Amino acid sequence: MPVAVPLMSLDREALVAILTKPKNSIIAQYKYLLELDDCKLTFTKDSLDAIADLAIQKRTGARGLRSILESALMDVMFEVPGSDICEVIVTRESVEGSCNPEQKFREKAEVISQQAVTV
């Protein structure tokens, strides 16, 4: 006999917790990927809320969080390797698609010293 169980949708706070709280959270995975290229990834509180709001709006719940993050960070993931970008800051506007995430660049002297070490 099949069992019918009502499901309640996750609210914004629950989705933000899913993004940030687990040890191997989606946010931690993306931060690690950029750390491999000596780049710090930062999310504003508003950006996390915007990601959760989009998941609620699209009715994808927790399963849609990764695709929303992927679309927000797609260009960054290709720009950072081999560049002078040392920090990427994801804002609400970048999640909503009205602009790219903010990027901070290394000082030229720091870039030259890093190249000397890696050669």
Short mmCIF file of N, CA, C and O in Angstrom, two decimals:
data_model
loop_
_atom_site.label_atom_id
_atom_site.label_comp_id
_atom_site.label_asym_id
_atom_site.label_seq_id
_atom_site.Cartn_x
_atom_site.Cartn_y
_atom_site.Cartn_z
N MET A 1 0.85 -1.17 0.00
CA MET A 1 0.00 0.00 0.00
C MET A 1 0.90 1.25 0.00
O MET A 1 1.77 1.39 0.86
N PRO A 2 0.72 2.16 -0.96
CA PRO A 2 1.54 3.38 -1.01
C PRO A 2 1.23 4.29 0.18
O PRO A 2 0.11 4.33 0.67
N VAL A 3 2.26 5.01 0.59
CA VAL A 3 2.10 5.95 1.70
C VAL A 3 2.21 7.36 1.14
O VAL A 3 3.18 7.69 0.46
N ALA A 4 1.26 8.19 1.42
CA ALA A 4 1.27 9.59 1.00
C ALA A 4 1.73 10.45 2.17
O ALA A 4 1.19 10.36 3.27
N VAL A 5 2.75 11.25 1.89
CA VAL A 5 3.29 12.12 2.94
C VAL A 5 3.35 13.54 2.41
O VAL A 5 3.93 13.79 1.34
N PRO A 6 2.80 14.49 3.13
CA PRO A 6 2.88 15.88 2.66
C PRO A 6 4.29 16.43 2.91
O PRO A 6 4.91 16.13 3.94
N LEU A 7 4.81 17.18 1.93
CA LEU A 7 6.13 17.80 2.07
C LEU A 7 5.96 19.30 2.20
O LEU A 7 5.17 19.91 1.49
N MET A 8 6.74 19.86 3.09
CA MET A 8 6.71 21.31 3.24
C MET A 8 7.94 21.88 2.54
O MET A 8 9.02 21.32 2.61
N SER A 9 7.76 23.00 1.84
CA SER A 9 8.91 23.61 1.17
C SER A 9 9.85 24.21 2.20
O SER A 9 9.45 24.61 3.29
N LEU A 10 11.11 24.28 1.79
CA LEU A 10 12.13 24.87 2.65
C LEU A 10 12.04 26.39 2.55
O LEU A 10 11.81 26.93 1.48
N ASP A 11 12.26 27.06 3.67
CA ASP A 11 12.25 28.52 3.65
C ASP A 11 13.66 29.03 3.38
O ASP A 11 14.61 28.26 3.23
N ARG A 12 13.80 30.35 3.30
CA ARG A 12 15.08 30.97 2.97
C ARG A 12 16.17 30.58 3.96
O ARG A 12 17.28 30.25 3.57
N GLU A 13 15.87 30.61 5.24
CA GLU A 13 16.87 30.30 6.27
C GLU A 13 17.37 28.86 6.13
O GLU A 13 18.57 28.59 6.28
N ALA A 14 16.47 27.95 5.84
CA ALA A 14 16.87 26.55 5.67
C ALA A 14 17.76 26.37 4.45
O ALA A 14 18.75 25.63 4.50
N LEU A 15 17.43 27.05 3.36
CA LEU A 15 18.25 26.94 2.16
C LEU A 15 19.63 27.56 2.35
O LEU A 15 20.65 27.01 1.90
N VAL A 16 19.70 28.69 3.05
CA VAL A 16 21.00 29.31 3.35
C VAL A 16 21.81 28.39 4.24
O VAL A 16 23.02 28.24 4.05
N ALA A 17 21.17 27.74 5.19
CA ALA A 17 21.88 26.79 6.05
C ALA A 17 22.41 25.61 5.24
O ALA A 17 23.53 25.14 5.47
N ILE A 18 21.65 25.14 4.27
CA ILE A 18 22.11 24.04 3.42
C ILE A 18 23.32 24.49 2.61
O ILE A 18 24.26 23.72 2.39
N LEU A 19 23.33 25.76 2.20
CA LEU A 19 24.46 26.29 1.43
C LEU A 19 25.73 26.41 2.26
O LEU A 19 26.83 26.24 1.75
N THR A 20 25.59 26.70 3.56
CA THR A 20 26.76 27.10 4.35
C THR A 20 27.14 26.17 5.50
O THR A 20 28.31 26.09 5.84
N LYS A 21 26.20 25.50 6.11
CA LYS A 21 26.47 24.78 7.36
C LYS A 21 27.22 23.45 7.23
O LYS A 21 28.12 23.19 8.02
N PRO A 22 26.86 22.58 6.29
CA PRO A 22 27.54 21.28 6.26
C PRO A 22 29.05 21.42 6.05
O PRO A 22 29.52 22.40 5.44
N LYS A 23 29.79 20.46 6.53
CA LYS A 23 31.25 20.51 6.43
C LYS A 23 31.69 20.62 4.96
O LYS A 23 32.59 21.37 4.64
N ASN A 24 31.07 19.87 4.09
CA ASN A 24 31.41 19.88 2.68
C ASN A 24 30.29 20.56 1.89
O ASN A 24 29.82 20.04 0.87
N SER A 25 29.90 21.75 2.34
CA SER A 25 28.79 22.47 1.71
C SER A 25 29.16 22.91 0.29
O SER A 25 30.33 22.92 -0.09
N ILE A 26 28.16 23.29 -0.45
CA ILE A 26 28.38 23.76 -1.83
C ILE A 26 29.28 24.99 -1.83
O ILE A 26 30.19 25.10 -2.64
N ILE A 27 29.04 25.89 -0.90
CA ILE A 27 29.87 27.10 -0.81
C ILE A 27 31.32 26.73 -0.51
O ILE A 27 32.24 27.25 -1.13
N ALA A 28 31.53 25.81 0.43
CA ALA A 28 32.89 25.37 0.77
C ALA A 28 33.58 24.74 -0.43
O ALA A 28 34.79 24.93 -0.64
N GLN A 29 32.83 24.00 -1.24
CA GLN A 29 33.41 23.37 -2.43
C GLN A 29 33.89 24.42 -3.44
O GLN A 29 34.99 24.32 -3.98
N TYR A 30 33.09 25.43 -3.68
CA TYR A 30 33.49 26.48 -4.61
C TYR A 30 34.66 27.30 -4.06
O TYR A 30 35.55 27.71 -4.81
N LYS A 31 34.65 27.56 -2.75
CA LYS A 31 35.78 28.28 -2.15
C LYS A 31 37.07 27.48 -2.34
O LYS A 31 38.12 28.04 -2.67
N TYR A 32 37.00 26.18 -2.14
CA TYR A 32 38.17 25.33 -2.30
C TYR A 32 38.67 25.34 -3.75
O TYR A 32 39.87 25.41 -4.00
N LEU A 33 37.74 25.27 -4.70
CA LEU A 33 38.13 25.28 -6.11
C LEU A 33 38.91 26.55 -6.46
O LEU A 33 39.91 26.49 -7.18
N LEU A 34 38.48 27.69 -5.95
CA LEU A 34 39.19 28.92 -6.25
C LEU A 34 40.48 29.05 -5.44
O LEU A 34 41.43 29.66 -5.90
N GLU A 35 40.51 28.47 -4.24
CA GLU A 35 41.74 28.48 -3.45
C GLU A 35 42.87 27.75 -4.16
O GLU A 35 44.04 28.05 -3.96
N LEU A 36 42.53 26.77 -4.99
CA LEU A 36 43.55 26.05 -5.75
C LEU A 36 44.31 27.00 -6.68
O LEU A 36 45.45 26.73 -7.04
N ASP A 37 43.68 28.11 -7.06
CA ASP A 37 44.31 29.13 -7.90
C ASP A 37 44.68 30.37 -7.10
O ASP A 37 44.79 31.47 -7.67
N ASP A 38 44.85 30.23 -5.78
CA ASP A 38 45.21 31.34 -4.89
C ASP A 38 44.22 32.49 -4.98
O ASP A 38 44.61 33.66 -5.05
N CYS A 39 42.96 32.17 -5.00
CA CYS A 39 41.91 33.18 -5.07
C CYS A 39 40.90 32.93 -3.95
O CYS A 39 40.47 31.81 -3.74
N LYS A 40 40.55 34.00 -3.26
CA LYS A 40 39.58 33.91 -2.17
C LYS A 40 38.19 34.19 -2.72
O LYS A 40 37.99 35.13 -3.48
N LEU A 41 37.23 33.36 -2.35
CA LEU A 41 35.84 33.53 -2.77
C LEU A 41 35.02 33.97 -1.57
O LEU A 41 35.03 33.31 -0.53
N THR A 42 34.32 35.09 -1.70
CA THR A 42 33.52 35.64 -0.62
C THR A 42 32.09 35.84 -1.09
O THR A 42 31.86 36.30 -2.20
N PHE A 43 31.14 35.48 -0.24
CA PHE A 43 29.72 35.69 -0.51
C PHE A 43 29.17 36.68 0.50
O PHE A 43 29.38 36.51 1.70
N THR A 44 28.46 37.68 0.03
CA THR A 44 27.79 38.59 0.96
C THR A 44 26.53 37.89 1.49
O THR A 44 26.04 36.94 0.88
N LYS A 45 26.03 38.37 2.60
CA LYS A 45 24.81 37.81 3.17
C LYS A 45 23.65 37.95 2.18
O LYS A 45 22.84 37.04 2.01
N ASP A 46 23.61 39.10 1.51
CA ASP A 46 22.56 39.33 0.52
C ASP A 46 22.64 38.34 -0.64
O ASP A 46 21.62 37.92 -1.18
N SER A 47 23.85 37.95 -1.03
CA SER A 47 23.99 37.01 -2.14
C SER A 47 23.46 35.63 -1.75
O SER A 47 22.82 34.96 -2.56
N LEU A 48 23.71 35.22 -0.52
CA LEU A 48 23.19 33.93 -0.06
C LEU A 48 21.66 33.95 -0.02
O LEU A 48 21.01 32.99 -0.42
N ASP A 49 21.10 35.08 0.43
CA ASP A 49 19.64 35.23 0.44
C ASP A 49 19.09 35.21 -0.98
O ASP A 49 18.04 34.62 -1.24
N ALA A 50 19.80 35.84 -1.92
CA ALA A 50 19.35 35.87 -3.31
C ALA A 50 19.37 34.47 -3.93
O ALA A 50 18.46 34.11 -4.68
N ILE A 51 20.38 33.68 -3.61
CA ILE A 51 20.46 32.30 -4.11
C ILE A 51 19.27 31.50 -3.58
O ILE A 51 18.60 30.79 -4.33
N ALA A 52 19.00 31.65 -2.29
CA ALA A 52 17.86 30.94 -1.69
C ALA A 52 16.54 31.43 -2.28
O ALA A 52 15.65 30.62 -2.58
N ASP A 53 16.42 32.73 -2.49
CA ASP A 53 15.19 33.28 -3.07
C ASP A 53 14.96 32.75 -4.49
O ASP A 53 13.83 32.43 -4.86
N LEU A 54 16.03 32.65 -5.28
CA LEU A 54 15.89 32.10 -6.63
C LEU A 54 15.45 30.64 -6.60
O LEU A 54 14.65 30.21 -7.43
N ALA A 55 16.00 29.88 -5.66
CA ALA A 55 15.60 28.47 -5.54
C ALA A 55 14.13 28.35 -5.17
O ALA A 55 13.42 27.49 -5.68
N ILE A 56 13.67 29.24 -4.31
CA ILE A 56 12.25 29.25 -3.92
C ILE A 56 11.40 29.68 -5.11
O ILE A 56 10.37 29.06 -5.42
N GLN A 57 11.84 30.72 -5.81
CA GLN A 57 11.09 31.25 -6.95
C GLN A 57 10.98 30.21 -8.07
O GLN A 57 9.92 30.06 -8.68
N LYS A 58 12.07 29.48 -8.32
CA LYS A 58 12.06 28.46 -9.38
C LYS A 58 11.44 27.14 -8.91
O LYS A 58 11.31 26.21 -9.69
N ARG A 59 11.13 27.08 -7.62
CA ARG A 59 10.54 25.88 -7.00
C ARG A 59 11.44 24.65 -7.15
O ARG A 59 10.97 23.54 -7.34
N THR A 60 12.76 24.89 -7.04
CA THR A 60 13.71 23.78 -7.15
C THR A 60 14.20 23.32 -5.78
O THR A 60 14.78 22.25 -5.68
N GLY A 61 14.00 24.12 -4.76
CA GLY A 61 14.43 23.75 -3.43
C GLY A 61 15.93 23.59 -3.34
O GLY A 61 16.70 24.22 -4.06
N ALA A 62 16.37 22.68 -2.48
CA ALA A 62 17.79 22.48 -2.24
C ALA A 62 18.51 21.93 -3.47
O ALA A 62 19.69 22.20 -3.68
N ARG A 63 17.81 21.17 -4.29
CA ARG A 63 18.44 20.59 -5.49
C ARG A 63 18.85 21.65 -6.51
O ARG A 63 19.76 21.44 -7.29
N GLY A 64 18.21 22.79 -6.50
CA GLY A 64 18.52 23.84 -7.46
C GLY A 64 19.63 24.78 -7.04
O GLY A 64 20.07 25.60 -7.83
N LEU A 65 20.10 24.65 -5.81
CA LEU A 65 21.11 25.58 -5.31
C LEU A 65 22.40 25.51 -6.13
O LEU A 65 23.00 26.53 -6.46
N ARG A 66 22.85 24.31 -6.46
CA ARG A 66 24.10 24.15 -7.21
C ARG A 66 24.00 24.79 -8.59
O ARG A 66 24.92 25.48 -9.02
N SER A 67 22.90 24.60 -9.28
CA SER A 67 22.78 25.17 -10.63
C SER A 67 22.73 26.70 -10.57
O SER A 67 23.27 27.37 -11.46
N ILE A 68 22.11 27.24 -9.54
CA ILE A 68 22.08 28.70 -9.39
C ILE A 68 23.48 29.23 -9.14
O ILE A 68 23.91 30.22 -9.74
N LEU A 69 24.24 28.54 -8.30
CA LEU A 69 25.63 28.94 -8.04
C LEU A 69 26.48 28.80 -9.30
O LEU A 69 27.31 29.66 -9.59
N GLU A 70 26.29 27.72 -10.03
CA GLU A 70 27.06 27.51 -11.25
C GLU A 70 26.83 28.63 -12.25
O GLU A 70 27.77 29.12 -12.87
N SER A 71 25.60 29.05 -12.41
CA SER A 71 25.32 30.12 -13.36
C SER A 71 25.91 31.45 -12.89
O SER A 71 26.37 32.25 -13.71
N ALA A 72 25.93 31.69 -11.59
CA ALA A 72 26.49 32.93 -11.05
C ALA A 72 28.01 32.96 -11.16
O ALA A 72 28.61 34.03 -11.32
N LEU A 73 28.65 31.80 -11.08
CA LEU A 73 30.12 31.73 -11.06
C LEU A 73 30.74 31.19 -12.34
O LEU A 73 31.96 31.00 -12.39
N MET A 74 29.96 30.94 -13.36
CA MET A 74 30.48 30.32 -14.58
C MET A 74 31.65 31.11 -15.18
O MET A 74 32.71 30.56 -15.44
N ASP A 75 31.46 32.40 -15.40
CA ASP A 75 32.53 33.20 -16.00
C ASP A 75 33.76 33.26 -15.10
O ASP A 75 34.89 33.18 -15.58
N VAL A 76 33.53 33.39 -13.80
CA VAL A 76 34.64 33.48 -12.85
C VAL A 76 35.48 32.21 -12.87
O VAL A 76 36.72 32.27 -12.82
N MET A 77 34.84 31.07 -12.97
CA MET A 77 35.56 29.80 -12.96
C MET A 77 36.53 29.69 -14.14
O MET A 77 37.55 29.00 -14.05
N PHE A 78 36.24 30.37 -15.24
CA PHE A 78 37.13 30.35 -16.40
C PHE A 78 38.14 31.49 -16.38
O PHE A 78 39.20 31.39 -16.98
N GLU A 79 37.82 32.59 -15.70
CA GLU A 79 38.71 33.75 -15.67
C GLU A 79 39.82 33.63 -14.64
O GLU A 79 40.93 34.10 -14.87
N VAL A 80 39.55 33.03 -13.50
CA VAL A 80 40.51 33.02 -12.39
C VAL A 80 41.80 32.24 -12.69
O VAL A 80 42.89 32.76 -12.45
N PRO A 81 41.74 31.02 -13.22
CA PRO A 81 43.00 30.29 -13.44
C PRO A 81 43.94 31.05 -14.37
O PRO A 81 43.56 31.47 -15.46
N GLY A 82 45.15 31.27 -13.89
CA GLY A 82 46.17 31.95 -14.68
C GLY A 82 46.03 33.46 -14.73
O GLY A 82 46.71 34.12 -15.51
N SER A 83 45.16 34.03 -13.91
CA SER A 83 44.98 35.48 -13.92
C SER A 83 45.55 36.10 -12.65
O SER A 83 46.06 35.41 -11.78
N ASP A 84 45.44 37.43 -12.56
CA ASP A 84 45.91 38.17 -11.38
C ASP A 84 44.79 38.39 -10.36
O ASP A 84 44.94 39.18 -9.44
N ILE A 85 43.68 37.70 -10.51
CA ILE A 85 42.55 37.86 -9.60
C ILE A 85 42.88 37.16 -8.28
O ILE A 85 43.21 35.98 -8.26
N CYS A 86 42.80 37.91 -7.18
CA CYS A 86 43.10 37.32 -5.87
C CYS A 86 41.85 37.15 -5.00
O CYS A 86 41.88 36.42 -4.02
N GLU A 87 40.76 37.83 -5.37
CA GLU A 87 39.52 37.67 -4.61
C GLU A 87 38.31 37.92 -5.50
O GLU A 87 38.33 38.81 -6.35
N VAL A 88 37.28 37.12 -5.30
CA VAL A 88 36.01 37.28 -6.01
C VAL A 88 34.93 37.45 -4.94
O VAL A 88 34.85 36.65 -4.01
N ILE A 89 34.13 38.50 -5.07
CA ILE A 89 33.07 38.79 -4.12
C ILE A 89 31.74 38.67 -4.84
O ILE A 89 31.47 39.40 -5.79
N VAL A 90 30.93 37.72 -4.39
CA VAL A 90 29.62 37.49 -5.00
C VAL A 90 28.59 38.33 -4.25
O VAL A 90 28.46 38.23 -3.03
N THR A 91 27.87 39.14 -5.00
CA THR A 91 26.86 40.03 -4.43
C THR A 91 25.47 39.61 -4.92
O THR A 91 25.34 38.78 -5.81
N ARG A 92 24.45 40.20 -4.33
CA ARG A 92 23.07 39.93 -4.75
C ARG A 92 22.90 40.23 -6.24
O ARG A 92 22.30 39.45 -6.98
N GLU A 93 23.46 41.34 -6.70
CA GLU A 93 23.32 41.74 -8.10
C GLU A 93 23.94 40.71 -9.04
O GLU A 93 23.41 40.43 -10.11
N SER A 94 25.08 40.14 -8.65
CA SER A 94 25.73 39.16 -9.51
C SER A 94 24.94 37.85 -9.55
O SER A 94 24.91 37.17 -10.57
N VAL A 95 24.29 37.49 -8.45
CA VAL A 95 23.46 36.29 -8.43
C VAL A 95 22.22 36.49 -9.31
O VAL A 95 21.81 35.60 -10.05
N GLU A 96 21.66 37.69 -9.26
CA GLU A 96 20.47 37.99 -10.05
C GLU A 96 20.79 38.21 -11.53
O GLU A 96 19.89 38.32 -12.35
N GLY A 97 22.09 38.32 -11.86
CA GLY A 97 22.50 38.43 -13.25
C GLY A 97 22.63 39.83 -13.79
O GLY A 97 22.88 40.02 -14.97
N SER A 98 22.49 40.85 -12.94
CA SER A 98 22.59 42.22 -13.44
C SER A 98 24.03 42.72 -13.56
O SER A 98 24.28 43.73 -14.20
N CYS A 99 24.99 42.00 -12.95
CA CYS A 99 26.40 42.33 -13.09
C CYS A 99 27.24 41.10 -12.77
O CYS A 99 26.72 40.10 -12.28
N ASN A 100 28.53 41.19 -13.04
CA ASN A 100 29.45 40.10 -12.71
C ASN A 100 29.89 40.23 -11.26
O ASN A 100 29.86 41.33 -10.69
N PRO A 101 30.35 39.15 -10.65
CA PRO A 101 30.90 39.26 -9.29
C PRO A 101 32.08 40.23 -9.27
O PRO A 101 32.81 40.36 -10.26
N GLU A 102 32.26 40.91 -8.15
CA GLU A 102 33.38 41.84 -8.01
C GLU A 102 34.69 41.05 -7.97
O GLU A 102 34.74 39.96 -7.40
N GLN A 103 35.73 41.62 -8.56
CA GLN A 103 37.03 40.97 -8.60
C GLN A 103 38.09 41.92 -8.08
O GLN A 103 38.09 43.09 -8.43
N LYS A 104 38.98 41.39 -7.24
CA LYS A 104 40.12 42.17 -6.77
C LYS A 104 41.37 41.54 -7.36
O LYS A 104 41.48 40.32 -7.43
N PHE A 105 42.30 42.40 -7.75
CA PHE A 105 43.51 41.92 -8.41
C PHE A 105 44.72 42.07 -7.50
O PHE A 105 44.77 42.95 -6.64
N ARG A 106 45.71 41.20 -7.71
CA ARG A 106 46.96 41.26 -6.96
C ARG A 106 47.76 42.47 -7.38
O ARG A 106 47.66 42.94 -8.49
N GLU A 107 48.63 42.90 -6.46
CA GLU A 107 49.59 43.94 -6.78
C GLU A 107 50.60 43.36 -7.76
O GLU A 107 50.92 42.18 -7.71
N LYS A 108 51.13 44.17 -8.64
CA LYS A 108 52.08 43.68 -9.64
C LYS A 108 53.31 43.06 -9.00
O LYS A 108 53.80 42.04 -9.44
N ALA A 109 53.84 43.65 -7.92
CA ALA A 109 55.03 43.10 -7.26
C ALA A 109 54.75 41.72 -6.70
O ALA A 109 55.59 40.82 -6.76
N GLU A 110 53.55 41.52 -6.17
CA GLU A 110 53.17 40.22 -5.61
C GLU A 110 53.08 39.18 -6.73
O GLU A 110 53.49 38.04 -6.57
N VAL A 111 52.55 39.56 -7.88
CA VAL A 111 52.41 38.65 -9.01
C VAL A 111 53.79 38.22 -9.51
O VAL A 111 54.04 37.05 -9.76
N ILE A 112 54.71 39.17 -9.61
CA ILE A 112 56.06 38.85 -10.07
C ILE A 112 56.75 37.90 -9.11
O ILE A 112 57.38 36.93 -9.52
N SER A 113 56.62 38.13 -7.79
CA SER A 113 57.27 37.25 -6.83
C SER A 113 56.66 35.85 -6.86
O SER A 113 57.36 34.85 -6.70
N GLN A 114 55.36 35.73 -7.08
CA GLN A 114 54.72 34.41 -7.17
C GLN A 114 55.18 33.68 -8.42
O GLN A 114 55.41 32.48 -8.38
N GLN A 115 55.36 34.39 -9.53
CA GLN A 115 55.83 33.75 -10.74
C GLN A 115 57.26 33.25 -10.57
O GLN A 115 57.62 32.21 -11.07
N ALA A 116 58.06 34.01 -9.85
CA ALA A 116 59.45 33.59 -9.63
C ALA A 116 59.50 32.33 -8.79
O ALA A 116 60.35 31.47 -9.00
N VAL A 117 58.60 32.17 -7.86
CA VAL A 117 58.56 31.00 -7.00
C VAL A 117 58.08 29.78 -7.78
O VAL A 117 58.60 28.68 -7.61
N THR A 118 57.10 29.96 -8.67
CA THR A 118 56.52 28.81 -9.36
C THR A 118 57.34 28.35 -10.55
O THR A 118 57.15 27.27 -11.05
N VAL A 119 58.27 29.17 -11.03
CA VAL A 119 59.05 28.80 -12.21
C VAL A 119 60.15 27.85 -11.86
O VAL A 119 60.67 27.62 -10.91
#
